[in-house]
XYZ file of C-alpha atoms in Angstrom:
780
model
C 292.477 83.108 111.195
C 292.372 81.770 114.755
C 289.735 79.587 116.266
C 288.452 82.543 118.275
C 287.963 84.627 115.174
C 286.187 81.823 113.330
C 283.927 81.338 116.329
C 282.972 85.036 116.337
C 282.241 84.996 112.597
C 280.099 81.898 112.977
C 278.189 83.502 115.845
C 277.478 86.696 113.848
C 276.295 84.703 110.803
C 274.059 82.556 113.001
C 272.598 85.628 114.676
C 271.870 87.308 111.346
C 270.273 84.131 109.993
C 268.159 83.798 113.150
C 266.978 87.440 112.917
C 266.120 87.005 109.243
C 264.168 83.807 109.879
C 262.409 85.341 112.913
C 261.533 88.501 111.004
C 260.287 86.518 108.005
C 258.099 84.331 110.188
C 256.580 87.361 111.907
C 256.000 89.209 108.618
C 254.389 86.097 107.186
C 252.263 85.866 110.284
C 251.265 89.564 110.002
C 250.525 89.255 106.287
C 248.424 86.174 106.859
C 246.490 87.986 109.567
C 245.892 90.978 107.300
C 244.789 88.677 104.467
C 242.333 86.822 106.683
C 241.031 90.137 108.047
C 240.373 91.468 104.558
C 238.655 88.240 103.498
C 236.500 88.312 106.625
C 235.378 91.835 105.775
C 234.759 90.886 102.151
C 232.561 88.009 103.329
C 230.483 90.444 105.394
C 229.546 92.485 102.323
C 226.113 91.913 100.880
C 227.559 91.463 97.398
C 230.538 89.261 98.237
C 230.125 86.912 95.261
C 233.057 85.670 93.226
C 232.795 88.521 90.720
C 233.624 91.020 93.468
C 237.378 91.358 94.060
C 238.220 88.015 92.371
C 241.927 88.357 93.131
C 241.235 88.350 96.857
C 242.004 84.715 97.626
C 244.692 82.833 99.509
C 245.360 80.493 96.597
C 245.528 80.991 92.840
C 242.122 81.072 91.219
C 243.193 78.581 88.533
C 244.605 76.012 90.988
C 243.429 72.549 89.893
C 245.012 70.375 92.586
C 243.116 70.340 95.852
C 246.021 68.779 97.705
C 247.359 71.220 100.284
C 250.840 69.922 99.436
C 250.576 71.350 95.915
C 248.850 74.614 96.718
C 250.898 77.814 96.524
C 249.730 80.765 98.516
C 249.307 84.074 96.680
C 250.653 87.259 98.218
C 247.962 89.714 99.312
C 250.285 92.374 97.910
C 249.107 91.187 94.477
C 245.444 91.652 95.349
C 243.627 94.422 93.505
C 243.469 97.648 95.460
C 246.120 96.538 97.981
C 249.545 98.150 98.378
C 252.313 96.816 100.607
C 255.623 98.070 101.945
C 258.956 96.300 101.347
C 258.242 94.019 104.281
C 254.920 92.848 102.847
C 252.609 94.689 105.230
C 249.525 96.462 103.901
C 250.032 100.219 103.695
C 247.273 101.136 101.232
C 243.700 100.026 100.452
C 242.042 101.662 97.427
C 238.611 100.209 96.655
C 236.855 103.246 95.236
C 233.870 102.925 92.874
C 233.393 99.156 93.119
C 229.732 99.160 94.236
C 230.669 97.599 97.584
C 227.545 97.207 99.711
C 227.830 96.575 103.431
C 229.184 98.016 106.679
C 232.573 98.589 108.290
C 231.645 96.578 111.379
C 233.754 93.549 110.382
C 236.781 95.560 109.267
C 239.505 94.679 111.841
C 241.315 98.015 111.942
C 243.692 96.865 114.688
C 245.286 94.279 112.366
C 246.628 96.963 109.988
C 249.290 98.816 112.006
C 251.106 100.074 108.876
C 248.050 101.279 106.935
C 248.499 104.887 105.794
C 245.995 105.120 102.918
C 242.342 103.969 102.995
C 239.974 104.901 100.163
C 236.501 103.317 100.184
C 234.764 106.230 98.430
C 231.900 106.055 95.948
C 230.429 102.758 97.074
C 227.238 101.750 98.859
C 228.590 101.379 102.373
C 226.123 102.037 105.168
C 226.049 101.856 108.951
C 228.254 103.903 111.255
C 231.951 104.734 111.289
C 233.363 102.393 113.976
C 235.345 104.116 116.748
C 237.983 101.379 116.297
C 239.145 103.306 113.231
C 241.374 105.147 115.699
C 243.642 102.021 115.738
C 245.016 103.062 112.346
C 247.701 105.129 114.043
C 249.739 105.702 110.848
C 246.775 106.664 108.660
C 247.413 109.777 106.543
C 244.521 109.593 104.095
C 240.959 108.498 104.860
C 238.261 108.741 102.199
C 234.787 107.419 103.007
C 232.946 109.949 100.834
C 229.939 109.265 98.607
C 228.482 106.355 100.534
C 225.429 105.935 102.752
C 227.094 106.106 106.144
C 225.055 107.524 109.011
C 225.450 108.247 112.694
C 228.019 110.489 114.347
C 231.606 111.194 113.436
C 233.313 109.241 116.252
C 235.336 111.440 118.647
C 238.073 108.785 118.495
C 238.938 110.081 115.023
C 240.902 112.792 116.851
C 243.524 110.110 117.705
C 244.639 109.858 114.091
C 247.465 112.353 114.560
C 249.127 111.516 111.240
C 245.978 112.247 109.227
C 246.457 114.783 106.418
C 243.267 114.218 104.407
C 239.807 113.413 105.833
C 237.004 112.964 103.306
C 233.542 112.171 104.707
C 231.374 114.081 102.238
C 228.124 112.963 100.613
C 226.913 110.611 103.287
C 224.104 110.796 105.834
C 226.191 111.592 108.890
C 224.492 113.513 111.672
C 225.309 114.988 115.036
C 228.027 117.559 115.565
C 231.680 117.707 114.578
C 233.592 116.350 117.606
C 235.781 118.843 119.438
C 238.600 116.287 119.224
C 238.989 117.289 115.565
C 241.267 120.048 116.845
C 243.919 117.408 117.658
C 244.607 116.677 114.004
C 247.527 119.058 113.721
C 248.721 117.595 110.397
C 245.327 117.807 108.681
C 245.411 119.787 105.439
C 242.047 118.752 103.902
C 238.771 118.393 105.803
C 235.674 117.552 103.743
C 232.583 116.582 105.784
C 230.299 118.509 103.416
C 226.924 117.312 102.113
C 225.706 115.469 105.196
C 223.171 116.127 107.953
C 225.658 117.456 110.480
C 224.291 119.973 112.949
C 225.266 122.003 115.973
C 227.803 124.776 115.885
C 231.136 124.808 114.091
C 233.601 123.953 116.894
C 236.101 126.672 117.724
C 238.761 123.926 117.858
C 238.839 124.008 114.054
C 241.034 127.075 114.522
C 243.805 124.759 115.810
C 244.209 123.025 112.458
C 247.129 125.178 111.410
C 248.020 122.950 108.436
C 244.546 123.162 106.913
C 244.351 124.349 103.292
C 240.864 123.130 102.285
C 237.806 123.267 104.564
C 234.401 122.335 103.175
C 231.498 122.235 105.632
C 228.850 123.132 103.049
C 225.394 121.573 102.690
C 224.820 120.590 106.289
C 222.614 121.986 109.055
C 225.153 123.893 111.114
C 223.771 126.676 113.278
C 225.254 129.455 115.340
C 227.914 131.875 114.221
C 231.156 131.443 112.313
C 233.819 131.075 115.043
C 236.388 133.908 115.029
C 239.058 131.243 115.630
C 238.775 130.416 111.950
C 241.003 133.436 111.364
C 243.962 131.390 112.700
C 244.023 129.154 109.633
C 246.775 131.089 107.906
C 247.310 128.406 105.241
C 243.654 128.093 104.273
C 242.996 128.377 100.550
C 239.373 127.175 100.267
C 236.578 127.863 102.763
C 233.082 126.554 101.978
C 230.390 127.144 104.611
C 227.465 127.591 102.226
C 224.120 125.818 102.468
C 223.786 125.814 106.250
C 221.763 127.698 108.868
C 224.581 129.877 110.126
C 223.660 133.214 111.649
C 225.388 136.213 113.132
C 227.866 138.422 111.340
C 230.848 137.557 109.198
C 233.777 137.754 111.663
C 236.345 140.394 110.801
C 239.019 137.767 111.587
C 238.270 136.312 108.172
C 240.479 139.097 106.852
C 243.483 137.254 108.306
C 243.109 134.383 105.836
C 245.632 135.879 103.444
C 246.090 132.631 101.487
C 242.375 132.339 100.695
C 241.418 131.966 97.027
C 237.805 130.760 97.335
C 235.371 132.005 99.998
C 231.755 130.789 99.841
C 229.441 131.676 102.740
C 226.240 131.812 100.692
C 222.847 130.296 101.507
C 222.863 130.959 105.226
C 221.224 133.504 107.539
C 224.216 135.746 108.072
C 223.434 139.291 109.174
C 225.297 142.530 109.591
C 227.534 144.180 107.062
C 230.287 142.851 104.828
C 233.496 143.525 106.831
C 235.896 145.823 105.079
C 238.682 143.383 106.053
C 237.597 141.181 103.140
C 239.507 143.657 100.969
C 242.761 142.234 102.415
C 242.264 138.850 100.726
C 244.416 139.706 97.743
C 244.528 136.160 96.295
C 240.758 135.728 96.327
C 239.310 134.638 92.961
C 235.820 133.615 94.084
C 233.660 135.451 96.660
C 230.099 134.222 97.227
C 228.041 135.836 100.004
C 224.669 135.577 98.262
C 221.383 134.388 99.803
C 221.927 135.763 103.279
C 220.476 138.636 105.301
C 223.406 141.004 104.943
C 222.744 144.725 105.271
C 224.642 147.944 104.829
C 226.719 148.958 101.859
C 229.189 147.128 99.667
C 232.576 148.173 101.142
C 234.808 150.130 98.716
C 237.699 147.947 99.906
C 236.286 145.222 97.690
C 237.963 147.053 94.821
C 241.338 145.775 96.117
C 240.552 142.183 95.109
C 242.386 142.419 91.816
C 242.305 138.644 91.199
C 238.567 138.272 91.746
C 236.713 136.582 88.883
C 233.370 135.792 90.586
C 231.473 138.132 92.926
C 228.051 136.973 94.145
C 226.256 139.285 96.585
C 222.723 138.730 95.322
C 219.658 138.022 97.465
C 220.589 140.097 100.498
C 219.408 143.410 101.956
C 222.410 145.423 100.820
C 221.685 149.102 100.313
C 223.375 152.347 99.348
C 225.319 152.836 96.120
C 227.276 150.408 93.997
C 230.818 151.586 94.812
C 232.739 152.972 91.864
C 235.734 150.916 93.079
C 234.051 147.852 91.631
C 235.423 149.067 88.307
C 238.930 148.107 89.506
C 238.127 144.378 89.431
C 239.710 143.869 86.044
C 239.663 140.053 86.306
C 235.939 139.903 87.057
C 233.947 137.593 84.790
C 230.700 137.223 86.752
C 229.131 140.053 88.790
C 225.754 139.360 90.423
C 224.363 142.033 92.753
C 220.701 141.398 91.981
C 217.812 141.252 94.466
C 219.063 143.748 97.009
C 218.105 147.309 97.951
C 220.901 149.050 96.087
C 220.090 152.563 94.965
C 221.573 155.411 93.011
C 222.885 155.082 89.500
C 224.950 152.399 87.813
C 228.559 153.674 88.066
C 230.164 154.405 84.680
C 233.334 152.722 86.013
C 231.599 149.420 85.393
C 232.606 149.882 81.762
C 236.211 149.056 82.762
C 235.377 145.400 83.424
C 236.611 144.198 80.047
C 236.506 140.508 81.010
C 232.945 140.557 82.319
C 230.624 137.857 80.931
C 227.623 138.179 83.277
C 226.185 141.336 84.836
C 223.097 140.942 87.042
C 221.809 144.120 88.718
C 218.096 143.323 88.544
C 215.695 143.556 91.469
C 217.168 146.665 93.120
C 216.205 150.330 93.450
C 218.659 151.642 90.902
C 217.736 154.856 89.140
C 219.151 157.204 86.543
C 220.076 156.228 83.032
C 221.915 153.187 81.754
C 225.508 154.427 81.301
C 226.747 154.372 77.726
C 230.009 152.902 79.079
C 228.190 149.601 79.303
C 228.860 149.325 75.583
C 232.548 148.705 76.399
C 231.798 145.295 77.931
C 232.595 143.438 74.758
C 232.814 140.031 76.485
C 229.347 140.320 77.993
C 226.939 137.462 77.256
C 224.204 138.131 79.834
C 222.992 141.607 80.861
C 220.032 141.827 83.264
C 219.086 145.251 84.639
C 215.368 144.570 84.995
C 213.095 145.389 87.942
C 214.660 148.735 88.866
C 213.739 152.398 88.359
C 216.033 153.168 85.444
C 215.003 156.066 83.240
C 216.012 157.622 79.964
C 216.610 155.809 76.732
C 218.257 152.503 75.938
C 221.771 153.587 74.910
C 222.607 152.807 71.307
C 226.056 151.688 72.526
C 224.388 148.513 73.739
C 224.442 147.433 70.111
C 228.214 146.902 70.387
C 227.807 143.892 72.672
C 228.097 141.358 69.901
C 228.494 138.389 72.279
C 225.281 139.144 74.152
C 222.798 136.257 74.291
C 220.469 137.563 77.034
C 219.296 141.184 77.408
C 216.695 141.997 80.079
C 215.745 145.618 80.734
C 212.101 145.060 81.670
C 210.263 146.500 84.689
C 211.890 149.938 84.574
C 210.857 153.426 83.467
C 212.795 153.470 80.215
C 211.380 155.745 77.542
C 212.109 156.818 73.978
C 212.229 154.182 71.252
C 213.845 150.799 70.856
C 217.195 151.628 69.211
C 217.880 150.203 65.762
C 221.301 149.104 67.051
C 219.715 146.230 68.997
C 219.455 144.556 65.614
C 223.261 144.225 65.680
C 223.092 141.747 68.575
C 223.055 138.722 66.308
C 223.910 136.305 69.140
C 220.822 137.329 71.123
C 218.382 134.586 72.104
C 216.443 136.346 74.901
C 215.219 139.963 74.684
C 212.899 141.435 77.311
C 211.966 145.133 77.268
C 208.447 144.864 78.657
C 206.925 146.970 81.460
C 208.605 150.220 80.453
C 207.428 153.372 78.686
C 209.011 152.710 75.319
C 207.253 154.388 72.436
C 207.090 154.713 68.679
C 207.339 151.704 66.400
C 209.269 148.456 66.650
C 212.413 148.650 64.481
C 212.530 146.220 61.593
C 216.199 145.588 62.482
C 214.935 143.009 65.010
C 214.429 140.770 62.013
C 218.212 140.278 61.895
C 218.214 138.445 65.234
C 218.202 134.992 63.703
C 218.983 133.262 67.032
C 216.172 134.952 68.948
C 213.919 132.575 70.883
C 212.148 134.928 73.317
C 210.890 138.416 72.469
C 209.084 140.287 75.264
C 208.054 143.899 74.589
C 204.642 143.951 76.278
C 203.205 146.763 78.416
C 204.839 149.760 76.753
C 203.587 152.634 74.614
C 204.687 151.085 71.338
C 202.516 151.929 68.379
C 202.141 151.607 64.655
C 201.882 148.402 62.728
C 204.049 145.479 63.697
C 206.852 144.959 61.159
C 207.277 141.796 59.119
C 210.362 140.503 60.895
C 209.675 136.782 60.995
C 211.447 135.597 57.856
C 214.745 135.030 59.690
C 213.345 134.363 63.181
C 213.266 130.614 62.680
C 213.923 129.825 66.359
C 211.285 132.078 67.921
C 209.275 130.257 70.601
C 207.735 133.124 72.606
C 206.332 136.427 71.288
C 204.843 138.771 73.890
C 203.410 142.112 72.691
C 200.507 142.676 75.106
C 199.250 146.079 76.306
C 200.621 148.392 73.631
C 198.772 150.365 70.961
C 199.734 148.373 67.883
C 197.368 148.743 64.942
C 196.822 147.009 61.636
C 197.202 143.400 60.656
C 199.482 140.907 62.314
C 202.112 139.608 59.851
C 200.752 136.535 58.110
C 203.979 134.573 58.758
C 204.030 135.131 62.519
C 204.493 131.380 63.030
C 207.018 131.022 60.225
C 209.459 129.364 62.628
C 207.089 126.488 63.310
C 208.391 126.637 66.892
C 206.095 129.291 68.367
C 204.759 128.192 71.747
C 203.620 131.356 73.511
C 201.814 134.131 71.628
C 200.566 136.913 73.911
C 199.327 140.022 72.082
C 196.255 140.917 74.137
C 195.033 144.478 74.720
C 196.218 146.135 71.509
C 194.370 147.494 68.496
C 195.209 144.766 66.020
C 192.550 144.270 63.389
C 191.930 142.197 60.318
C 192.015 138.424 60.030
C 193.797 135.926 62.245
C 197.178 135.184 60.541
C 196.869 132.062 58.417
C 200.121 130.609 59.739
C 198.500 130.125 63.174
C 196.053 127.516 61.935
C 198.807 124.953 61.388
C 201.121 126.167 64.172
C 201.040 122.873 66.071
C 203.748 123.944 68.519
C 201.435 126.424 70.278
C 201.025 125.991 74.034
C 199.606 129.349 75.177
C 197.720 131.888 73.069
C 196.244 135.250 74.071
C 194.699 137.342 71.322
C 192.008 138.900 73.512
C 191.150 142.582 73.631
C 191.783 143.349 69.957
C 189.584 143.803 66.893
C 190.288 140.608 64.978
C 187.680 139.504 62.499
C 187.075 136.192 60.833
C 185.318 132.887 61.173
C 186.341 131.095 64.346
C 185.305 127.800 62.786
C 187.823 128.206 59.945
C 190.704 130.170 61.465
C 191.892 127.718 64.129
C 193.156 124.166 63.757
C 194.078 121.224 65.969
C 196.839 121.878 68.484
C 198.294 118.805 70.247
C 200.229 120.871 72.835
C 197.816 123.735 73.463
C 197.187 124.399 77.160
C 195.506 127.805 77.231
C 193.795 129.981 74.621
C 192.041 133.300 75.122
C 190.471 134.991 72.073
C 187.720 136.862 73.915
C 186.577 140.419 73.173
C 187.229 140.446 69.442
C 184.868 140.469 66.454
C 185.054 136.789 65.545
C 181.966 135.067 64.213
C 180.904 131.601 63.110
C 180.272 128.401 65.005
C 182.417 126.777 67.648
C 184.561 124.178 65.892
C 184.653 120.545 66.967
C 188.447 120.813 66.658
C 188.694 122.145 70.221
C 187.713 118.676 71.381
C 190.796 117.332 69.583
C 193.274 119.368 71.652
C 194.262 116.786 74.295
C 196.266 119.140 76.535
C 193.772 122.014 76.575
C 193.018 123.255 80.101
C 191.392 126.626 79.496
C 189.260 127.833 76.554
C 188.006 131.442 76.513
C 186.076 132.785 73.519
C 183.605 135.043 75.327
C 182.603 138.499 74.101
C 182.536 137.738 70.359
C 179.772 137.143 67.824
C 179.859 133.349 67.997
C 176.617 131.639 67.072
C 175.161 128.165 66.750
C 175.175 125.381 69.310
C 177.864 124.040 71.590
C 179.586 121.097 69.823
C 179.229 117.666 71.380
C 182.950 117.040 70.790
C 183.894 119.550 73.484
C 183.430 116.679 75.912
C 186.471 114.961 74.383
C 188.871 117.595 75.750
C 188.981 115.792 79.073
C 191.696 118.001 80.590
C 189.566 121.122 80.404
C 189.371 122.986 83.705
C 187.879 126.254 82.502
C 185.413 127.173 79.732
C 184.106 130.679 79.070
C 181.629 131.001 76.195
C 179.715 133.904 77.762
C 178.249 136.896 75.940
C 177.961 135.376 72.496
C 174.914 134.199 70.550
C 174.895 130.501 71.382
C 171.559 128.695 71.232
C 170.191 125.251 71.982
C 170.876 122.952 74.863
C 174.097 122.375 76.739
C 175.426 119.017 75.478
C 175.424 116.325 78.113
C 178.929 115.352 76.943
C 180.258 118.187 79.118
C 179.593 115.832 82.020
C 182.697 113.917 80.920
C 184.906 116.888 81.833
C 185.689 115.671 85.323
C 188.437 118.286 85.824
C 186.142 121.196 85.033
C 186.116 123.848 87.772
C 184.897 126.913 85.853
C 182.105 127.032 83.301
C 180.750 130.448 82.287
C 177.877 130.462 79.794
C 175.932 133.570 80.752
C 174.858 136.128 78.164
C 173.701 133.520 75.607
C 170.326 132.024 74.680
C 170.931 128.525 75.929
C 167.873 126.674 77.207
C 167.272 124.455 80.264
C 170.493 125.791 81.797
C 170.061 124.836 85.446
C 168.310 121.521 84.787
C 170.991 120.449 82.312
C 173.797 121.354 84.669
C 172.243 119.553 87.605
C 171.813 116.428 85.531
C 175.352 116.515 84.199
C 177.114 117.291 87.442
C 175.040 114.917 89.538
C 175.771 116.838 92.729
C 179.535 116.859 92.202
C 180.021 120.438 93.346
C 178.958 121.135 96.969
C 177.515 124.504 97.977
C 180.109 126.895 99.469
C 180.207 127.594 103.223
C 178.732 130.894 104.363
C 182.028 132.541 105.305
C 183.514 132.031 101.868
C 180.301 133.183 100.227
C 180.387 136.366 102.310
C 184.078 136.877 101.565
C 183.560 136.892 97.821
C 179.987 138.105 97.710
C 180.814 141.544 96.383
C 183.041 140.028 93.750
C 180.291 137.739 92.543
C 177.761 140.540 92.469
C 180.088 142.744 90.457
C 180.838 139.967 88.006
C 177.202 138.995 87.660
C 175.910 142.163 86.046
C 174.537 141.010 82.666
C 176.162 142.712 79.752
C 178.319 144.995 81.867
C 181.733 145.277 80.238
C 182.858 148.469 81.942
C 183.188 147.332 85.522
C 185.966 148.831 87.592
C 186.949 148.950 91.215
C 188.725 151.776 92.979
C 190.585 149.270 95.157
C 191.725 147.185 92.252
C 195.563 146.928 92.490
C 195.725 146.144 88.806
C 193.964 149.314 87.771
C 190.560 150.026 86.274
C 188.535 147.577 84.243
C 190.056 144.482 85.872
C 186.785 142.617 85.493
C 186.020 144.277 82.177
C 189.118 142.652 80.727
C 187.596 139.294 81.569
C 189.547 138.181 84.623
C 187.705 135.474 86.478
C 186.385 135.971 90.043
C 189.150 133.890 91.586
C 191.790 136.146 90.074
C 189.954 139.184 91.394
C 189.715 137.625 94.835
C 193.411 136.774 94.744
C 194.277 140.360 93.939
C 192.461 141.456 97.076
C 193.578 138.541 99.235
C 197.335 137.831 99.004
C 196.922 134.479 100.734
C 194.947 133.180 97.787
C 197.412 134.683 95.353
C 200.420 133.373 97.240
C 199.244 129.813 97.160
C 197.726 129.824 93.709
C 200.413 131.708 91.822
C 203.526 130.515 93.631
C 202.616 126.877 94.026
C 201.101 126.573 90.568
C 197.758 125.409 91.932
C 196.427 122.742 89.533
C 193.050 124.416 89.046
C 194.773 127.434 87.526
C 198.106 126.351 86.031
C 200.390 129.236 85.038
C 197.659 131.834 84.823
C 198.466 135.061 83.026
C 196.844 137.099 85.775
C 199.365 135.669 88.236
C 202.205 137.044 86.179
C 200.509 140.413 85.740
C 199.745 140.734 89.428
C 203.350 139.901 90.284
C 204.686 142.369 87.796
C 202.441 145.238 88.785
C 201.874 144.819 92.502
C 204.547 142.616 94.103
C 207.529 142.708 91.767
C 210.071 141.834 94.428
C 208.098 138.947 95.898
C 208.304 136.173 93.365
C 210.999 135.255 90.912
C 208.895 132.752 89.009
C 207.662 134.245 85.748
C 204.517 132.151 85.530
C 203.485 132.962 81.981
C 205.402 135.542 80.064
C 208.737 135.178 81.778
C 211.795 132.983 81.574
C 211.329 129.735 83.462
C 215.003 129.182 84.356
C 215.319 132.526 86.136
C 214.180 131.404 89.562
C 215.745 132.642 92.785
C 214.625 131.645 96.268
C 215.816 134.706 98.185
C 215.299 134.213 101.888
C 214.907 137.955 102.371
C 212.105 138.356 99.866
C 209.997 135.258 100.087
C 208.159 137.929 101.438
C 205.374 139.678 103.179
C 202.776 137.937 101.040
C 203.807 134.551 102.374
C 204.327 135.789 105.911
C 200.801 137.174 105.946
C 199.259 134.153 104.289
C 197.357 131.510 106.171
C 198.729 128.003 106.578
C 199.100 125.823 103.436
C 196.154 123.647 104.505
C 193.969 126.689 105.009
C 195.175 128.102 101.699
C 194.289 124.945 99.845
C 190.840 124.781 101.443
C 190.124 128.441 100.912
C 191.265 128.316 97.318
C 189.142 125.272 96.527
C 186.112 126.899 98.128
C 186.698 130.102 96.189
C 186.870 128.103 93.000
C 183.726 126.249 93.971
C 181.896 129.509 94.528
C 183.059 130.814 91.182
C 181.819 127.618 89.572
C 178.409 127.635 91.230
C 177.874 131.345 90.628
C 178.721 130.903 86.975
C 175.943 128.342 86.678
C 173.325 130.353 88.490
C 173.930 133.706 86.829
C 173.025 133.447 83.153
């Protein structure tokens, strides 16, 4: 090899060595800068103690020699949560779920030119998102979700052209989505849901042609859904629920042929459901509930052969249920309740062999229940209540062996309860009340060993009640009111030991109080009123630690008032009026300090009112008229010590006629032609406030809906709802199921729209109660 060749080789080797050394020095410099930047940000955190990110240090933690000559620097690529490329630059930061508490203000974004992945989710970060985040030009994944960040989404975020995933959910961000978001052409996932974002959805979102998942739910967006959203041909998931969106559903939504999950519920959308939705052949979940949609359900919906969930409830949809709904063979959950649907239930519904839940309640459906419903062998929950269904309960319903919840109440069903219902051995909730069912209760109900709730009140059922309680060991609520049952109640009615609600008022039961009730310590609410029970009230009732309300008025009970009522710590309302009770009022009644209402009227009580009643500081209703108590007004004045002020004139005038009607001594046949609950409202012992509420919806609306503390969960509230305003409230205040609560925007209803303001309601209600209280004292 010549000298020239050797010289060239030497030059090439020298150049390569120089480049390597230069590159290494620069990489080391960059890495050192990144390390110092991360440590600076760590130091800014409020919990930057040594236990937080202990590996984040320039030197080994176990270094014992403080001499700089012996220290060996650690690579930040070994730090927890840090990823580097082959050159040692940071490309990923994953610090999720570490309880980091602080801001992003000290995070030097410009010092991380290679960063492509940043995950700070599920921490306690607060403050704003700095606009300098736009310096992360190679960022593909940004997750700041589940923190406490506030302020606007910076418009500069639109400079992150490489971004594929943007997760900002579950923070406190406000303001609007910046229009610059349309620049993120590579974005496939956009999750700013569960914030306080407002304004309209920018039309620029339609430019995000790579988008597959878009979740804008649980914000405060207003305006309409932009038609440009139809350009997102790759979109699979679209969540816009839980906002204040209005206008119609754009027909362009039918262009989203890749869509599998569409949820527009809980908004104020109007207009009809566009027939173009039937083009979304891959759709498995369609939720349009809780809007203001009108018109009919389009037959094209029958084309959605992959649909498993269809929620259209709480709208103003009308017309018929299309027979095409029977083509949705994959459907597992169908909820069309709380609309204005009419006509009959289509027999084609029996083709939905995979259906688990069928909710059609709260409509205007008529005709009979189709026997084809017995083909739904997978059904666990069937609710057809609050309609106008007629005819008999089909015996085929007994084939639904998986059924746990059957609700057919508030219809016009007639004939008898079929024996086949006893085959539903998985049933835990059975409600047939408010129909026209007749004849006797089948003893086959005794086979329902899992039954917890049995509601068959307000029918034409008759005969004696069968002894079915041997196997009903889980029964907690038994509601039989307003039928024509006769004879004795089964002695083991509380055999389960779990009975909480017993409501059998307004029947013709006779004989003694069942012995099992005396030791039924689980009781919370009891109504035995309006029957012909006999027995000694002193002996037939025990001590009930959970009892809230008991009404045994208008029976033939005798004896003295037991001191045990003073040992019921949760008792709020005690009604024993209209019996043959004698003797004096027990002193111990003053120990039931939660009492708000006492009605001992029209008995044979004698003696003085015990001063211990003065300890009942929550008392708002005391009715003692129709007895032979002495020194009534003097005793009450002494005990109350001026606690109750006289009512203002306008309230007195408002309820004057009510008070006068209720004040007639010994009159048990009062009625009122304007009474929405029917004749003998007062005769059945309803208090003046309830009567006033029936005539004044504002009082009812506040008292029944809000659960006003003076009258917690009153039975009259339930009855008024059921008989007069069935489509107003979905809170069954006494006899209903507590977990069946819907807040339909469309039906929160005329009662509340007509009501006075909440402050006025509260004042008016308190004054009405005061008047009832004072009148009860003065009229004896």
